[in-house]
C-alpha cells in the first residue's frame, strides 16, 4: 500500500475492516508480527538468543589460554555432544539453525522498522538536540550492519577457512593453530577488534533495550539495568578481544 | 531584554517554508515564552506583516495546545515544562533562538509553528469506549481500585497530547503518547472489559498514521512536559502480547491495519 494513499477513518470499530482479517488470517503470531511493536518484540526475543550465544562463544574462546589440547578437544566436543543419540555435528547444526533463524528475523525486523522510521519524518529539522540518547543507541543500525558483514567474514574465515589463510594453512578442528595463524595477519585482527567495538556498542544499548521492550525496565530499576547491560557488553568485548591481542602480543603462539 | 529570533514561516501545508530573522526588544524576564511571541506579533501587526502563527490555549501547561522546538529542543528542553510555562528568565539578553515546528509525516505543518495533530485524535478514537455508567456519580466503593493502579493510571492520564514525544523522537514515533493513553485505561478496573480490543486497535491506528518505530532512545521521556516514563511503553508492549494471545471469543481483526 502506498504511504500517501492511506486514509484513516475518523472512527475505527473492531471487526469492521474485513480487509485486515484476510491479511492476517487467524494466526496470532502473524498478527503480532504485523504490528510495529510485534517486530520489536521479535527483535528482543531473537536478541536474547543471540546474547546467550555470544556469551557462550566468548567463554569457549577463552579456552585458548588453556593451551592447544584444551581448545581442540572443546571443538571436537561441540561436534560430538549428544552422540550416540545424535550424529556427529548434529547438535551443532541444531544450534546453527536456531541462530540463523534468529539472525534472519532480527535483520528483517530491523530493516522493516528502519524504513518505517525513516519515512516518518520526510522533512528533517534544521536543528534538533539530543538530551537522553547515547552513542550506542544512535549507532544501533550501522553497528548492526558492521556486525552482519563481520559475521559473514568470520564464518568464511574461522569456520570454513576460505579467506585470510595461506593455502593449506587452515586445518579443520585444529582450532589453536588456526586462531594463531588467522590473527597473526594484523588487518584481520584490526577488523575483528573493530567489529567487537560494534558488538560492545550494540549490546550496551541492545541488552537494556530488550528488557525495556519486553516491559521489565521500570522507572525505578532503569539505571541498574542500563549499568548491567553495559557491564555484560564490556565483559563480552574484553573476552573476545583478549584473543587477537594475545596473538599479536605473542603471548600465545 | 532583547532577543534575536529565527522563526520557521510557512503560509500553508502545500507551500514551502523558510526561516526568517526577527528582533524583539523590551522583553522582561517574567514574561512567558508565548508572551514574548505576543510582543513580536503586536510589532509585526503594527508594521502590517503577518503575525507568527502558534497554537496556545490555557497557557498554564495543562491543555497541550502549545509546543515547538526552541534551539532544537521540544518545549525549550526544561524538565517537565511546556513552552507556555517557559519563562524568559531562563534566557539571557541578546540570546538568539531558533523556533521550529514539530516535524513528522503524521504532523503536517498547517502554518508557521502550528502542526495538524489530529493523528493523535484518531489514535484515541481507535481506542473506542470504556463501559462505565454515566449519569449520577456511582457509589465510590462499588468498584475498588488498588492504590498502585490508581497512581499508575493517574500518571499516564497526565499526558496532554502535545506531541513533543513525537517531535523529539529520532524516529518520529508515537509510542510514548499511545502508551500513556493505553496505560491510563488498561491500569484501571473500569478499563478491563475492552482492554485487549483497545490495545490492538490503538497500536494499529498508530501505525496507520505513519508514525515511526521506537528504538528506545528515551528522548520522548526527556522532553515530555508531563514526565510520562518510557516504562509505560513496556506496559503497552506487554498488553499487545496479551491482547494477541488472549482473545478467543471474537475473530482476530485489527481494523484497517497498515502492514508495517
Short mmCIF file of C-alpha atoms in Angstrom, two decimals:
data_model
loop_
_atom_site.label_atom_id
_atom_site.label_comp_id
_atom_site.label_asym_id
_atom_site.label_seq_id
_atom_site.Cartn_x
_atom_site.Cartn_y
_atom_site.Cartn_z
CA UNK A 1 0.00 0.00 0.00
CA UNK A 2 1.47 3.35 -0.97
CA UNK A 3 2.04 5.50 2.08
CA UNK A 4 0.35 8.52 0.58
CA UNK A 5 -2.87 6.68 -0.15
CA UNK A 6 -3.51 5.68 3.47
CA UNK A 7 -6.57 7.45 4.76
CA UNK A 8 -7.80 6.97 8.28
CA UNK A 9 -11.44 6.57 9.02
CA UNK A 10 -12.48 9.01 11.73
CA UNK A 11 -13.81 6.25 13.94
CA UNK A 12 -12.48 2.72 13.85
CA UNK A 13 -14.55 -0.14 15.12
CA UNK A 14 -13.02 -3.55 15.66
CA UNK A 15 -14.37 -6.13 13.29
CA UNK A 16 -15.48 -3.66 10.65
CA UNK A 17 -12.41 -3.63 8.47
CA UNK A 18 -12.62 -7.02 6.82
CA UNK A 19 -9.57 -6.41 4.66
CA UNK A 20 -7.15 -6.86 7.52
CA UNK A 21 -8.70 -10.17 8.54
CA UNK A 22 -7.80 -11.56 5.14
CA UNK A 23 -4.26 -10.26 5.53
CA UNK A 24 -3.67 -11.88 8.90
CA UNK A 25 -5.94 -14.89 8.89
CA UNK A 26 -6.35 -16.04 12.44
CA UNK A 27 -2.71 -16.75 13.18
CA UNK A 28 -1.80 -14.94 16.38
CA UNK A 29 1.93 -14.91 15.72
CA UNK A 30 1.37 -13.35 12.31
CA UNK A 31 -0.94 -10.78 13.87
CA UNK A 32 1.78 -9.88 16.37
CA UNK A 33 4.43 -9.76 13.64
CA UNK A 34 2.25 -7.44 11.55
CA UNK A 35 2.46 -4.67 14.16
CA UNK A 36 5.50 -2.45 14.67
CA UNK A 37 5.57 -3.43 18.33
CA UNK A 38 5.38 -7.12 17.43
CA UNK A 39 8.50 -6.74 15.29
CA UNK A 40 10.25 -5.00 18.20
CA UNK A 41 9.31 -7.93 20.42
CA UNK A 42 10.70 -10.36 17.83
CA UNK A 43 13.92 -8.32 17.80
CA UNK A 44 14.08 -8.52 21.60
CA UNK A 45 13.46 -12.28 21.76
CA UNK A 46 15.91 -13.08 18.97
CA UNK A 47 18.29 -10.70 20.76
CA UNK A 48 18.11 -12.81 23.91
CA UNK A 49 19.05 -15.91 21.88
CA UNK A 50 21.98 -14.14 20.25
CA UNK A 51 23.27 -12.62 23.51
CA UNK A 52 23.21 -16.09 25.11
CA UNK A 53 25.16 -17.47 22.14
CA UNK A 54 27.68 -14.63 22.17
CA UNK A 55 28.40 -15.16 25.89
CA UNK A 56 28.84 -18.92 25.38
CA UNK A 57 31.07 -18.32 22.33
CA UNK A 58 33.22 -15.88 24.29
CA UNK A 59 33.66 -18.31 27.18
CA UNK A 60 34.59 -21.06 24.71
CA UNK A 61 37.21 -18.81 23.11
CA UNK A 62 38.93 -18.29 26.45
CA UNK A 63 39.87 -21.96 26.41
CA UNK A 64 42.65 -20.97 24.03
CA UNK A 65 44.55 -19.68 27.05
CA UNK A 66 44.49 -23.22 28.47
CA UNK A 67 46.52 -24.48 25.54
CA UNK A 68 46.04 -26.25 22.18
CA UNK A 69 44.84 -29.54 23.63
CA UNK A 70 42.07 -27.94 25.69
CA UNK A 71 40.51 -25.86 22.90
CA UNK A 72 40.92 -28.50 20.21
CA UNK A 73 39.19 -31.02 22.47
CA UNK A 74 36.43 -28.47 23.09
CA UNK A 75 35.85 -28.00 19.37
CA UNK A 76 35.58 -31.79 18.94
CA UNK A 77 33.20 -31.93 21.93
CA UNK A 78 30.89 -29.38 20.23
CA UNK A 79 30.55 -31.78 17.31
CA UNK A 80 30.32 -34.97 19.34
CA UNK A 81 27.91 -33.73 22.02
CA UNK A 82 24.69 -35.74 22.08
CA UNK A 83 26.29 -38.82 20.49
CA UNK A 84 25.31 -41.58 20.06
CA UNK A 85 21.68 -40.40 20.08
CA UNK A 86 22.63 -37.63 17.65
CA UNK A 87 25.05 -37.99 14.78
CA UNK A 88 28.41 -36.24 14.55
CA UNK A 89 27.84 -32.45 14.36
CA UNK A 90 24.05 -32.70 14.67
CA UNK A 91 23.81 -30.76 17.92
CA UNK A 92 26.00 -28.04 16.44
CA UNK A 93 23.72 -27.84 13.41
CA UNK A 94 20.64 -27.50 15.60
CA UNK A 95 22.25 -24.53 17.33
CA UNK A 96 23.29 -23.12 13.97
CA UNK A 97 19.76 -23.38 12.60
CA UNK A 98 18.32 -21.62 15.65
CA UNK A 99 20.93 -18.87 15.26
CA UNK A 100 20.39 -18.48 11.51
CA UNK A 101 16.64 -18.15 12.14
CA UNK A 102 17.22 -15.61 14.93
CA UNK A 103 19.65 -13.52 12.87
CA UNK A 104 17.34 -13.57 9.84
CA UNK A 105 14.27 -12.48 11.81
CA UNK A 106 16.32 -9.84 13.66
CA UNK A 107 17.58 -8.34 10.39
CA UNK A 108 14.21 -8.48 8.60
CA UNK A 109 12.52 -6.74 11.54
CA UNK A 110 15.31 -4.16 11.81
CA UNK A 111 15.20 -3.29 8.11
CA UNK A 112 11.39 -3.05 8.07
CA UNK A 113 11.23 -0.88 11.19
CA UNK A 114 14.08 1.34 10.00
CA UNK A 115 12.20 2.00 6.78
CA UNK A 116 9.06 2.87 8.77
CA UNK A 117 11.04 5.32 10.90
CA UNK A 118 12.88 6.92 8.01
CA UNK A 119 9.59 7.52 6.24
CA UNK A 120 8.03 9.01 9.36
CA UNK A 121 9.97 12.29 9.10
CA UNK A 122 10.37 13.23 5.44
CA UNK A 123 11.33 16.83 6.23
CA UNK A 124 14.09 16.93 8.81
CA UNK A 125 14.87 19.53 11.42
CA UNK A 126 17.33 22.31 10.78
CA UNK A 127 18.49 21.61 14.31
CA UNK A 128 17.42 19.00 16.83
CA UNK A 129 19.42 18.36 20.00
CA UNK A 130 19.54 15.09 21.90
CA UNK A 131 19.02 15.09 25.66
CA UNK A 132 18.90 11.47 26.68
CA UNK A 133 20.08 9.16 23.95
CA UNK A 134 23.53 7.59 23.80
CA UNK A 135 26.14 6.96 21.13
CA UNK A 136 25.26 3.28 21.36
CA UNK A 137 21.57 3.92 20.73
CA UNK A 138 22.28 6.12 17.72
CA UNK A 139 24.69 3.55 16.28
CA UNK A 140 22.38 0.52 16.57
CA UNK A 141 21.56 0.40 12.87
CA UNK A 142 25.04 0.98 11.43
CA UNK A 143 26.66 -1.10 14.16
CA UNK A 144 24.28 -3.87 13.13
CA UNK A 145 25.41 -3.54 9.50
CA UNK A 146 29.07 -3.79 10.58
CA UNK A 147 28.22 -6.90 12.63
CA UNK A 148 26.36 -8.52 9.72
CA UNK A 149 29.37 -8.00 7.44
CA UNK A 150 31.66 -9.28 10.18
CA UNK A 151 29.61 -12.44 10.76
CA UNK A 152 29.84 -13.36 7.06
CA UNK A 153 33.59 -12.74 7.07
CA UNK A 154 34.04 -14.59 10.37
CA UNK A 155 32.30 -17.74 9.09
CA UNK A 156 34.30 -17.68 5.84
CA UNK A 157 37.43 -17.17 7.93
CA UNK A 158 37.48 -19.40 11.02
CA UNK A 159 34.65 -21.83 10.21
CA UNK A 160 35.34 -22.54 6.53
CA UNK A 161 38.94 -21.34 6.19
CA UNK A 162 38.14 -19.84 2.80
CA UNK A 163 39.61 -16.37 3.39
CA UNK A 164 42.52 -14.98 5.37
CA UNK A 165 44.73 -18.07 5.28
CA UNK A 166 47.67 -19.24 3.15
CA UNK A 167 46.77 -22.34 1.10
CA UNK A 168 46.94 -25.40 3.33
CA UNK A 169 47.30 -23.31 6.48
CA UNK A 170 43.74 -23.84 7.73
CA UNK A 171 43.11 -27.27 9.21
CA UNK A 172 39.67 -28.39 10.36
CA UNK A 173 39.45 -28.94 14.16
CA UNK A 174 42.97 -27.57 14.73
CA UNK A 175 41.46 -24.50 16.36
CA UNK A 176 44.55 -23.35 18.21
CA UNK A 177 46.87 -23.18 15.21
CA UNK A 178 44.07 -21.74 13.04
CA UNK A 179 43.43 -18.91 15.52
CA UNK A 180 47.13 -18.09 15.89
CA UNK A 181 47.63 -18.10 12.12
CA UNK A 182 44.42 -16.14 11.49
CA UNK A 183 45.07 -13.36 13.98
CA UNK A 184 48.76 -13.04 13.06
CA UNK A 185 47.52 -11.16 9.96
CA UNK A 186 47.11 -7.72 11.54
CA UNK A 187 44.38 -6.31 9.26
CA UNK A 188 42.24 -9.34 10.17
CA UNK A 189 42.79 -8.67 13.87
CA UNK A 190 42.09 -4.96 13.37
CA UNK A 191 38.77 -5.71 11.64
CA UNK A 192 37.96 -8.24 14.36
CA UNK A 193 38.57 -5.67 17.10
CA UNK A 194 36.56 -3.03 15.22
CA UNK A 195 33.67 -5.49 14.92
CA UNK A 196 33.92 -6.24 18.64
CA UNK A 197 33.67 -2.49 19.34
CA UNK A 198 30.49 -2.50 17.27
CA UNK A 199 29.32 -5.53 19.28
CA UNK A 200 30.03 -3.71 22.55
CA UNK A 201 28.02 -0.73 21.40
CA UNK A 202 25.21 -2.94 20.06
CA UNK A 203 24.96 -4.90 23.31
CA UNK A 204 25.35 -1.83 25.52
CA UNK A 205 22.10 -0.44 24.14
CA UNK A 206 20.63 -3.75 23.00
CA UNK A 207 20.55 -5.71 26.25
CA UNK A 208 18.81 -2.93 28.17
CA UNK A 209 16.66 -2.21 25.13
CA UNK A 210 15.26 -5.74 25.00
CA UNK A 211 14.44 -5.55 28.71
CA UNK A 212 12.65 -2.25 28.05
CA UNK A 213 10.79 -3.62 25.04
CA UNK A 214 9.66 -6.69 26.98
CA UNK A 215 8.44 -4.45 29.81
CA UNK A 216 10.96 -5.35 32.54
CA UNK A 217 12.61 -1.94 32.73
CA UNK A 218 10.80 0.41 35.10
CA UNK A 219 11.48 3.98 36.14
CA UNK A 220 12.92 2.56 39.33
CA UNK A 221 15.31 -0.12 38.03
CA UNK A 222 16.26 1.50 34.73
CA UNK A 223 19.64 2.87 35.87
CA UNK A 224 20.63 -0.53 37.32
CA UNK A 225 19.57 -2.42 34.19
CA UNK A 226 21.45 0.01 31.96
CA UNK A 227 24.58 -0.46 34.06
CA UNK A 228 24.20 -4.26 33.98
CA UNK A 229 23.76 -4.07 30.20
CA UNK A 230 26.98 -2.09 29.84
CA UNK A 231 28.86 -4.48 32.15
CA UNK A 232 27.78 -7.57 30.18
CA UNK A 233 28.73 -5.81 26.94
CA UNK A 234 32.11 -4.89 28.45
CA UNK A 235 32.85 -8.43 29.64
CA UNK A 236 31.91 -9.87 26.23
CA UNK A 237 34.11 -7.28 24.49
CA UNK A 238 37.09 -7.94 26.78
CA UNK A 239 36.75 -11.71 26.41
CA UNK A 240 36.65 -11.65 22.62
CA UNK A 241 39.35 -9.03 22.13
CA UNK A 242 41.77 -10.76 24.53
CA UNK A 243 42.42 -13.47 21.90
CA UNK A 244 43.67 -11.33 18.96
CA UNK A 245 45.54 -9.09 21.42
CA UNK A 246 47.28 -12.13 22.92
CA UNK A 247 48.18 -13.44 19.45
CA UNK A 248 49.53 -10.09 18.24
CA UNK A 249 51.46 -9.61 21.51
CA UNK A 250 52.96 -13.07 21.11
CA UNK A 251 51.53 -14.41 24.37
CA UNK A 252 50.07 -17.37 22.56
CA UNK A 253 51.81 -18.80 19.53
CA UNK B 1 15.95 42.00 27.27
CA UNK B 2 16.49 41.88 23.54
CA UNK B 3 16.11 38.54 21.81
CA UNK B 4 17.09 37.53 18.28
CA UNK B 5 14.62 35.07 16.77
CA UNK B 6 14.87 32.77 13.78
CA UNK B 7 11.35 31.50 13.12
CA UNK B 8 10.03 28.95 10.61
CA UNK B 9 7.48 30.75 8.40
CA UNK B 10 5.19 28.69 6.19
CA UNK B 11 1.88 30.03 4.94
CA UNK B 12 0.17 26.63 4.44
CA UNK B 13 0.83 22.90 4.20
CA UNK B 14 1.42 22.95 0.46
CA UNK B 15 3.81 25.89 0.28
CA UNK B 16 7.49 25.59 1.15
CA UNK B 17 8.63 27.35 4.29
CA UNK B 18 11.80 29.08 5.36
CA UNK B 19 13.40 30.63 8.43
CA UNK B 20 13.08 34.37 8.92
CA UNK B 21 15.03 36.52 11.34
CA UNK B 22 13.30 38.81 13.82
CA UNK B 23 14.39 41.00 16.69
CA UNK B 24 12.24 41.62 19.78
CA UNK B 25 13.04 44.31 22.31
CA UNK B 26 11.68 45.25 25.69
CA UNK B 27 11.21 41.69 26.93
CA UNK B 28 11.03 41.37 30.71
CA UNK B 29 12.35 38.24 32.48
CA UNK B 30 8.94 37.44 33.99
CA UNK B 31 7.24 37.17 30.60
CA UNK B 32 6.44 33.68 29.38
CA UNK B 33 7.86 32.48 26.10
CA UNK B 34 4.48 32.89 24.41
CA UNK B 35 4.10 36.41 25.81
CA UNK B 36 7.44 37.20 24.19
CA UNK B 37 5.92 35.97 20.89
CA UNK B 38 2.82 38.12 21.59
CA UNK B 39 5.11 41.17 21.79
CA UNK B 40 6.69 40.17 18.48
CA UNK B 41 3.26 39.67 16.87
CA UNK B 42 1.97 43.07 18.03
CA UNK B 43 5.04 44.59 16.49
CA UNK B 44 4.55 42.62 13.24
CA UNK B 45 0.86 43.54 13.08
CA UNK B 46 1.65 47.23 13.58
CA UNK B 47 4.10 47.00 10.68
CA UNK B 48 1.47 45.34 8.50
CA UNK B 49 3.23 41.96 8.40
CA UNK B 50 1.56 38.60 9.07
CA UNK B 51 1.93 37.61 12.72
CA UNK B 52 3.68 34.36 13.61
CA UNK B 53 1.06 31.63 13.99
CA UNK B 54 1.48 29.44 17.06
CA UNK B 55 -1.01 27.33 18.98
CA UNK B 56 -1.91 28.19 22.58
CA UNK B 57 -4.88 27.97 24.88
CA UNK B 58 -4.60 27.61 28.65
CA UNK B 59 -1.04 28.95 28.96
CA UNK B 60 -0.69 27.07 32.21
CA UNK B 61 0.74 23.83 30.88
CA UNK B 62 -2.34 21.64 31.03
CA UNK B 63 -4.10 21.84 27.67
CA UNK B 64 -1.45 20.53 25.29
CA UNK B 65 -2.02 23.15 22.62
CA UNK B 66 1.36 24.82 22.55
CA UNK B 67 4.66 23.38 21.51
CA UNK B 68 7.54 23.89 19.10
CA UNK B 69 11.28 23.43 19.17
CA UNK B 70 13.41 26.15 20.76
CA UNK B 71 17.03 25.78 19.61
CA UNK B 72 16.47 22.12 18.75
CA UNK B 73 14.70 21.17 21.99
CA UNK B 74 10.97 20.47 22.21
CA UNK B 75 9.27 22.95 24.57
CA UNK B 76 12.70 24.53 25.13
CA UNK B 77 14.05 21.44 26.90
CA UNK B 78 13.37 22.40 30.50
CA UNK B 79 12.31 19.36 32.51
CA UNK B 80 8.55 18.95 32.81
CA UNK B 81 7.71 22.30 31.23
CA UNK B 82 5.55 23.28 28.29
CA UNK B 83 6.73 26.19 26.19
CA UNK B 84 3.91 28.38 27.58
CA UNK B 85 5.29 27.81 31.07
CA UNK B 86 8.82 28.53 29.93
CA UNK B 87 9.79 31.83 31.42
CA UNK B 88 12.05 34.32 29.67
CA UNK B 89 14.20 34.47 32.79
CA UNK B 90 15.81 31.24 31.58
CA UNK B 91 17.30 33.15 28.67
CA UNK B 92 19.91 35.89 28.53
CA UNK B 93 19.77 39.32 26.96
CA UNK B 94 20.92 39.06 23.36
CA UNK B 95 20.25 35.32 23.02
CA UNK B 96 19.40 34.06 19.57
CA UNK B 97 16.66 31.45 19.47
CA UNK B 98 15.54 29.28 16.56
CA UNK B 99 11.86 28.23 16.61
CA UNK B 100 10.85 25.25 14.51
CA UNK B 101 7.55 23.35 14.32
CA UNK B 102 7.19 19.63 15.21
CA UNK B 103 8.32 17.65 12.18
CA UNK B 104 6.73 14.32 11.32
CA UNK B 105 4.87 12.89 8.35
CA UNK B 106 1.89 12.43 10.67
CA UNK B 107 2.05 16.10 11.76
CA UNK B 108 1.84 18.26 8.61
CA UNK B 109 2.61 21.93 9.17
CA UNK B 110 -0.57 24.00 8.88
CA UNK B 111 1.04 27.40 9.25
CA UNK B 112 4.32 28.65 10.77
CA UNK B 113 4.64 26.81 14.10
CA UNK B 114 1.24 25.12 14.01
CA UNK B 115 1.04 21.46 13.03
CA UNK B 116 -2.00 19.25 12.49
CA UNK B 117 -2.06 16.77 15.37
CA UNK B 118 -5.37 15.14 14.51
CA UNK B 119 -3.45 11.87 14.07
CA UNK B 120 -3.39 11.75 17.88
CA UNK B 121 -7.17 12.21 17.98
CA UNK B 122 -7.61 9.28 15.61
CA UNK B 123 -5.41 7.06 17.80
CA UNK B 124 -7.61 7.94 20.79
CA UNK B 125 -10.76 7.35 18.75
CA UNK B 126 -9.47 3.93 17.72
CA UNK B 127 -9.40 3.06 21.42
CA UNK B 128 -13.20 3.11 21.44
CA UNK B 129 -15.05 3.30 24.71
CA UNK B 130 -14.99 2.05 28.28
CA UNK B 131 -18.15 0.52 29.68
CA UNK B 132 -18.67 2.92 32.55
CA UNK B 133 -22.09 4.07 33.69
CA UNK B 134 -22.83 7.71 33.08
CA UNK B 135 -25.31 9.90 34.87
CA UNK B 136 -25.15 10.44 38.59
CA UNK B 137 -21.87 9.63 40.31
CA UNK B 138 -21.57 5.92 41.19
CA UNK B 139 -21.18 4.76 44.76
CA UNK B 140 -17.48 5.29 45.45
CA UNK B 141 -16.83 1.82 46.82
CA UNK B 142 -18.74 -0.11 44.17
CA UNK B 143 -15.56 -0.65 42.15
CA UNK B 144 -12.43 -0.96 44.27
CA UNK B 145 -9.29 0.44 42.63
CA UNK B 146 -5.94 -0.63 44.08
CA UNK B 147 -3.83 2.36 45.10
CA UNK B 148 -0.93 1.42 42.80
CA UNK B 149 -3.28 1.06 39.81
CA UNK B 150 -4.89 4.41 40.54
CA UNK B 151 -1.49 6.10 40.74
CA UNK B 152 -0.26 4.48 37.52
CA UNK B 153 -3.44 5.46 35.69
CA UNK B 154 -3.18 8.99 37.03
CA UNK B 155 0.45 9.35 35.94
CA UNK B 156 -0.48 8.14 32.46
CA UNK B 157 -3.59 10.34 32.30
CA UNK B 158 -1.34 13.36 32.84
CA UNK B 159 -0.46 13.16 29.12
CA UNK B 160 -1.77 16.31 27.44
CA UNK B 161 -1.15 15.09 23.88
CA UNK B 162 1.12 18.00 22.95
CA UNK B 163 3.19 15.90 20.54
CA UNK B 164 6.62 16.71 21.99
CA UNK B 165 7.40 12.97 22.25
CA UNK B 166 6.95 12.53 18.50
CA UNK B 167 8.85 15.75 17.79
CA UNK B 168 11.85 14.79 19.91
CA UNK B 169 11.94 11.16 18.81
CA UNK B 170 14.72 10.47 16.26
CA UNK B 171 12.24 8.03 14.68
CA UNK B 172 9.16 10.29 14.92
CA UNK B 173 7.46 7.51 16.86
CA UNK B 174 4.23 7.98 18.83
CA UNK B 175 4.91 5.13 21.23
CA UNK B 176 5.01 7.28 24.38
CA UNK B 177 1.73 9.00 23.58
CA UNK B 178 -0.08 5.76 22.71
CA UNK B 179 1.47 4.01 25.71
CA UNK B 180 0.25 6.77 28.03
CA UNK B 181 -3.29 6.55 26.67
CA UNK B 182 -3.32 2.75 26.91
CA UNK B 183 -1.74 2.60 30.37
CA UNK B 184 -4.30 5.11 31.61
CA UNK B 185 -7.31 2.88 30.82
CA UNK B 186 -5.62 -0.53 30.94
CA UNK B 187 -4.49 0.02 34.54
CA UNK B 188 -7.99 0.59 35.87
CA UNK B 189 -10.69 -2.00 36.63
CA UNK B 190 -13.12 0.09 34.57
CA UNK B 191 -10.87 -0.37 31.53
CA UNK B 192 -10.63 -4.16 31.66
CA UNK B 193 -13.61 -5.29 29.54
CA UNK B 194 -12.27 -3.65 26.35
CA UNK B 195 -8.58 -3.88 27.27
CA UNK B 196 -7.37 -6.27 24.56
CA UNK B 197 -9.51 -4.80 21.81
CA UNK B 198 -8.43 -1.27 22.74
CA UNK B 199 -4.75 -2.22 22.72
CA UNK B 200 -4.92 -3.90 19.31
CA UNK B 201 -6.85 -1.04 17.75
CA UNK B 202 -4.76 1.80 19.15
CA UNK B 203 -1.48 0.14 18.19
CA UNK B 204 -2.87 -0.44 14.71
CA UNK B 205 -4.00 3.19 14.50
CA UNK B 206 -0.52 4.32 15.49
CA UNK B 207 0.99 2.50 12.50
CA UNK B 208 -1.76 3.65 10.20
CA UNK B 209 -0.96 7.27 11.00
CA UNK B 210 2.59 6.60 9.73
CA UNK B 211 4.46 7.29 12.93
CA UNK B 212 7.93 5.75 13.19
CA UNK B 213 9.15 2.81 15.22
CA UNK B 214 10.63 3.14 18.70
CA UNK B 215 14.31 2.32 19.24
CA UNK B 216 14.41 3.17 22.95
CA UNK B 217 16.42 6.39 22.72
CA UNK B 218 14.42 7.89 25.60
CA UNK B 219 14.25 11.35 24.00
CA UNK B 220 10.44 11.39 24.40
CA UNK B 221 10.64 10.93 28.15
CA UNK B 222 13.28 13.66 28.40
CA UNK B 223 11.13 16.35 26.77
CA UNK B 224 7.68 15.24 27.99
CA UNK B 225 6.18 18.18 29.90
CA UNK B 226 4.17 15.70 31.97
CA UNK B 227 7.18 13.41 32.55
CA UNK B 228 5.48 10.27 31.26
CA UNK B 229 8.03 7.47 31.79
CA UNK B 230 9.06 5.09 28.97
CA UNK B 231 8.16 2.32 31.40
CA UNK B 232 4.64 2.75 30.02
CA UNK B 233 5.92 1.74 26.57
CA UNK B 234 6.90 -1.58 28.12
CA UNK B 235 3.38 -1.85 29.57
CA UNK B 236 1.91 -1.27 26.13
CA UNK B 237 4.16 -3.91 24.54
CA UNK B 238 3.11 -6.46 27.15
CA UNK B 239 -0.54 -5.53 26.71
CA UNK B 240 -0.19 -6.09 22.97
CA UNK B 241 1.24 -9.58 23.50
CA UNK B 242 -1.56 -10.29 25.97
CA UNK B 243 -4.16 -8.97 23.55
CA UNK B 244 -2.79 -11.04 20.68
CA UNK B 245 -2.82 -14.32 22.56
CA UNK B 246 -5.79 -13.95 24.90
CA UNK B 247 -8.59 -13.02 22.55
CA UNK B 248 -10.55 -16.18 21.93
CA UNK B 249 -14.19 -15.29 21.52
CA UNK B 250 -14.01 -12.81 18.67
CA UNK B 251 -12.37 -13.06 15.30
CA UNK B 252 -8.92 -11.56 15.47
CA UNK B 253 -9.31 -8.44 13.44
CA UNK B 254 -7.36 -5.27 13.69
CA UNK B 255 -9.29 -2.56 11.97
CA UNK B 256 -7.60 -1.32 8.84
CA UNK B 257 -4.06 -2.10 9.92
CA UNK B 258 -1.41 -0.84 7.59
CA UNK B 259 1.13 -3.64 7.44
CA UNK B 260 4.43 -2.29 8.66
#
